[in-house]
PDB file of C-alpha atoms in Angstrom:
ATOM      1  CA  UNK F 728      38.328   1.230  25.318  1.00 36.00           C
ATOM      2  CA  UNK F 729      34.796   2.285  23.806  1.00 51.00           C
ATOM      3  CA  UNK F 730      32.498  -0.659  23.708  1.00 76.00           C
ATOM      4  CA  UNK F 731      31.551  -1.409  19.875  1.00 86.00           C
ATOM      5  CA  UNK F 732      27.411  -1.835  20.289  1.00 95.00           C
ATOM      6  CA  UNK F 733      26.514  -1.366  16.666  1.00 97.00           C
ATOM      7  CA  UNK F 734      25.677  -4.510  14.342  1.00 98.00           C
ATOM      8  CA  UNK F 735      25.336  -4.233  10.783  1.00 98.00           C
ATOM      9  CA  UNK F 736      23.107  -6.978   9.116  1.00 98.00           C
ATOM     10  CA  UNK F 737      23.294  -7.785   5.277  1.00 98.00           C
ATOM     11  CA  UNK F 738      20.165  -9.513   3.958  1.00 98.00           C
ATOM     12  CA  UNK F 739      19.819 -11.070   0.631  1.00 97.00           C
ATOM     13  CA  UNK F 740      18.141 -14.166   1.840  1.00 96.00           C
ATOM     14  CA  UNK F 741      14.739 -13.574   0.423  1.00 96.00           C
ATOM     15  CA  UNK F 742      13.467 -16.916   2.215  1.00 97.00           C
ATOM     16  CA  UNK F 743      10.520 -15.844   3.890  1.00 97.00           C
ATOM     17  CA  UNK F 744      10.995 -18.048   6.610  1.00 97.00           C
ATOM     18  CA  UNK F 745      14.473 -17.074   7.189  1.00 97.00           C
ATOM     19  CA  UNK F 746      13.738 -13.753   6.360  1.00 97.00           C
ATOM     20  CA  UNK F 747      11.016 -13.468   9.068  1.00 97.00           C
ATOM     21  CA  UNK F 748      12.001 -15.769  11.703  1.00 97.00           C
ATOM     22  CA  UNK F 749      15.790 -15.410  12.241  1.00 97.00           C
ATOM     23  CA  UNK F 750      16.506 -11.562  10.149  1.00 97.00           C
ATOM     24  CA  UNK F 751      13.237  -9.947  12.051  1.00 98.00           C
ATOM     25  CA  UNK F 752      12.752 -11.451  14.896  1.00 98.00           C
ATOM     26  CA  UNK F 753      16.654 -10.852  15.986  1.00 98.00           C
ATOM     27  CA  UNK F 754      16.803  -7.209  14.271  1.00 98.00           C
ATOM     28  CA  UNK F 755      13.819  -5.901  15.681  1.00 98.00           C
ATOM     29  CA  UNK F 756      14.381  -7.918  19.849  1.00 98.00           C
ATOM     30  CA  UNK F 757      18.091  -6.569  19.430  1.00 98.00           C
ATOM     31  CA  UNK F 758      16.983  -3.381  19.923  1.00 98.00           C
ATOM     32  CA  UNK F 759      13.449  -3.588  21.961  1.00 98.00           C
ATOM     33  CA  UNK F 760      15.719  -5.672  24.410  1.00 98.00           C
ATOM     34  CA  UNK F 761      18.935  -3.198  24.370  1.00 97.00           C
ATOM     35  CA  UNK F 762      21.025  -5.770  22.928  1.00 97.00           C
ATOM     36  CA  UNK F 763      22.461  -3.785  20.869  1.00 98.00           C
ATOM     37  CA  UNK F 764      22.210   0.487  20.140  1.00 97.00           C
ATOM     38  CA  UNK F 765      22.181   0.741  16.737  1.00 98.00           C
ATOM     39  CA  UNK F 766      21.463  -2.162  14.134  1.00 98.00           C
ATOM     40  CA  UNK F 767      21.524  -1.161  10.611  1.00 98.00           C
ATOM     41  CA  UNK F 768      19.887  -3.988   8.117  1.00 98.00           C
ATOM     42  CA  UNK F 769      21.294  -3.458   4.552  1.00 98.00           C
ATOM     43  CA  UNK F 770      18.793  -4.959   1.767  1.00 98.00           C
ATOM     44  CA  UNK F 771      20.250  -6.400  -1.223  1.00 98.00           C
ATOM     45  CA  UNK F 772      19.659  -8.180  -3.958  1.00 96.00           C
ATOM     46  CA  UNK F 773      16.303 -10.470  -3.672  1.00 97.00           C
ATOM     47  CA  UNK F 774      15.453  -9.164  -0.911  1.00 98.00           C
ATOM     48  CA  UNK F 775      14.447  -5.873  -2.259  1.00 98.00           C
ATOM     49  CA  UNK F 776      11.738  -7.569  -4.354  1.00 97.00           C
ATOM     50  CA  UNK F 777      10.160  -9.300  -1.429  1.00 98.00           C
ATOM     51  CA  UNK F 778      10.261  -6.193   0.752  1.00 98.00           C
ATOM     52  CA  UNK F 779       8.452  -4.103  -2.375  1.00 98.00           C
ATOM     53  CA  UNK F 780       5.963  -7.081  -2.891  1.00 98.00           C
ATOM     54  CA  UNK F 781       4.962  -8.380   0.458  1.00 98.00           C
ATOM     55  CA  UNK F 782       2.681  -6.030   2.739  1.00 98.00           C
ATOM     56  CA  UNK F 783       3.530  -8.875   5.720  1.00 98.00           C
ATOM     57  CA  UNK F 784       6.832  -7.945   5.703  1.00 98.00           C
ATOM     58  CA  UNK F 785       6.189  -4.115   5.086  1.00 98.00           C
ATOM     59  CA  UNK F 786       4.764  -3.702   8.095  1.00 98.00           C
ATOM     60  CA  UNK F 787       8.062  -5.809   9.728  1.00 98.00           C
ATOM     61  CA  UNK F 788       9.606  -3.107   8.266  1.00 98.00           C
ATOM     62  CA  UNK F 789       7.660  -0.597  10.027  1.00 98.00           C
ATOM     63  CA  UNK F 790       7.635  -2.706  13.121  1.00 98.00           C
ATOM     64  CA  UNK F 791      11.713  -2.082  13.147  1.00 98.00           C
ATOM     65  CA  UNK F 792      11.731   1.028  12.000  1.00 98.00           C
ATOM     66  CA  UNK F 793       9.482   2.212  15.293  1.00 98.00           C
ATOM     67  CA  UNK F 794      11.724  -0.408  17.972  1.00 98.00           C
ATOM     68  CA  UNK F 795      15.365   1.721  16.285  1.00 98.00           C
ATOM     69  CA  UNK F 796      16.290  -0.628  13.429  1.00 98.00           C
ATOM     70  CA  UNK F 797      17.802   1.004  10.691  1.00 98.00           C
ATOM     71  CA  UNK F 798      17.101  -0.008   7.084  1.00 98.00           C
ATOM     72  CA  UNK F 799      18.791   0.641   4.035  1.00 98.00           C
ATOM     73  CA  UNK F 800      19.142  -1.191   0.489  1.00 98.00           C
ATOM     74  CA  UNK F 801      21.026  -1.080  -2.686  1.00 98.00           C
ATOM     75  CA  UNK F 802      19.755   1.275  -5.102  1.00 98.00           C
ATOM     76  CA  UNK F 803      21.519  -0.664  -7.892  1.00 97.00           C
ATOM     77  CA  UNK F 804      19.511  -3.656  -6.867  1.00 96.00           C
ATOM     78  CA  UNK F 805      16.301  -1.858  -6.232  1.00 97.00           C
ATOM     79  CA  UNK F 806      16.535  -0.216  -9.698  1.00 98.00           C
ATOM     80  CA  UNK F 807      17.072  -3.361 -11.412  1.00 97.00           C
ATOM     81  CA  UNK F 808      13.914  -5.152  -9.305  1.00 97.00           C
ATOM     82  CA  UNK F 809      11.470  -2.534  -9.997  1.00 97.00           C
ATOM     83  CA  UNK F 810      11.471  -1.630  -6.106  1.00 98.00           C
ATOM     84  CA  UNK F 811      12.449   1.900  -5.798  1.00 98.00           C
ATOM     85  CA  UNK F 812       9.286   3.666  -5.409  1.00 98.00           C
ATOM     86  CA  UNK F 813       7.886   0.744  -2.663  1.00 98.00           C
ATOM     87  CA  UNK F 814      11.216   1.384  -0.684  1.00 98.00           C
ATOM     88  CA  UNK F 815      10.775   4.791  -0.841  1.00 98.00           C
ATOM     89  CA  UNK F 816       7.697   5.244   0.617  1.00 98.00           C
ATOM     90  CA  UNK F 817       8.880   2.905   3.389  1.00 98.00           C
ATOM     91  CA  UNK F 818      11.458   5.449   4.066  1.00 98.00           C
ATOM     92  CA  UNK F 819      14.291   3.364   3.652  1.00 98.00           C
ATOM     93  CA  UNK F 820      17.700   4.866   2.418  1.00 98.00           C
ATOM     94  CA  UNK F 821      18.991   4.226  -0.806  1.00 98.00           C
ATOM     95  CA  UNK F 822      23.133   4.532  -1.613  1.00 98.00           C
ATOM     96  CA  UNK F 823      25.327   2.324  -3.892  1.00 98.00           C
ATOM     97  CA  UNK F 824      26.419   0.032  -1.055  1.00 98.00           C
ATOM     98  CA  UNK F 825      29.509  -1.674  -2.878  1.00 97.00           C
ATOM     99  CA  UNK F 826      32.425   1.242  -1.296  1.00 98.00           C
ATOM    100  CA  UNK F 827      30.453   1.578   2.660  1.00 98.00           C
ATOM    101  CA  UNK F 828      30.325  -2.692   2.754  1.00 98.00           C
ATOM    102  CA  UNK F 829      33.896  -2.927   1.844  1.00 97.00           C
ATOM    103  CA  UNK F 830      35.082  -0.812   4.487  1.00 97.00           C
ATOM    104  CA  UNK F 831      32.336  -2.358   7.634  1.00 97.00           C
ATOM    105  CA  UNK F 832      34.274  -5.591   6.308  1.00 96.00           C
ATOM    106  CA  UNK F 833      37.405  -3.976   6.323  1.00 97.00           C
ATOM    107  CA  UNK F 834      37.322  -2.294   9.648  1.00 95.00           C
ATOM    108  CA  UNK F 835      36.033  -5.443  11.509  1.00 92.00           C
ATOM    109  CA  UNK F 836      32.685  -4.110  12.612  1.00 96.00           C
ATOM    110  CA  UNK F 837      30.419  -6.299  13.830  1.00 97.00           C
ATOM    111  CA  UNK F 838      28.433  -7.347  10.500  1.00 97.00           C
ATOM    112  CA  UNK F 839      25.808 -10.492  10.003  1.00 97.00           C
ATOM    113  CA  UNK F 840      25.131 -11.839   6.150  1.00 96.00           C
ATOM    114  CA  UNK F 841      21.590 -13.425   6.000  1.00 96.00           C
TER     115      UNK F 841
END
């Protein structure tokens, strides 16, 4: 049986404590440390505002990006924030999320909501 090593993490906490401290910290370890071989953070909602707004956690961003994380947000909620162009430039990857969340919930993939 093939060992399931990919973790998908939904953030919409836009605490930037929580956001920074637990969200970061494990995303961007989980894959400098091996924990894990692909992590995929999905950004919706709030926290598409405070990843357009705040250069601190732009470069976190950037940080993951380089160590393997994957980012990608909601380009329903990035329209409606005014974030589209700032996530854009950070090269993160924008889809309608509602259909691909149902089925990592569906399928039982390994998936952490922040």
């Amino acid at each position: 049986m093939e060992k399931n090593n990919e973790l998908y993490v939904l953030w919409t906490n836009a605490d930037p404590i929580t956001s920074e401290q637990m969200m970061m910290m494990y995303t961007i370890n989980g894959m400098k440390r091996g924990w894990w071989d692909k992590i995929t953070v999905i950004i919706w909602g709030a926290t598409s505002d405070l990843v357009a707004t705040s250069p601190k956690f732009q470069d976190l961003i950037k940080e993951g990006q380089k160590a393997g994380v994957f980012y990608t947000a909601c380009i329903s909620c990035a329209r409606n924030l005014g974030a589209i162009e700032k996530l854009e430039e950070l090269n993160i990857e924008l889809i309608p999320w509602g259909v691909p969340l149902t089925e990592i919930i569906k399928s039982g993939k390994h998936l952490i909501t922040i």
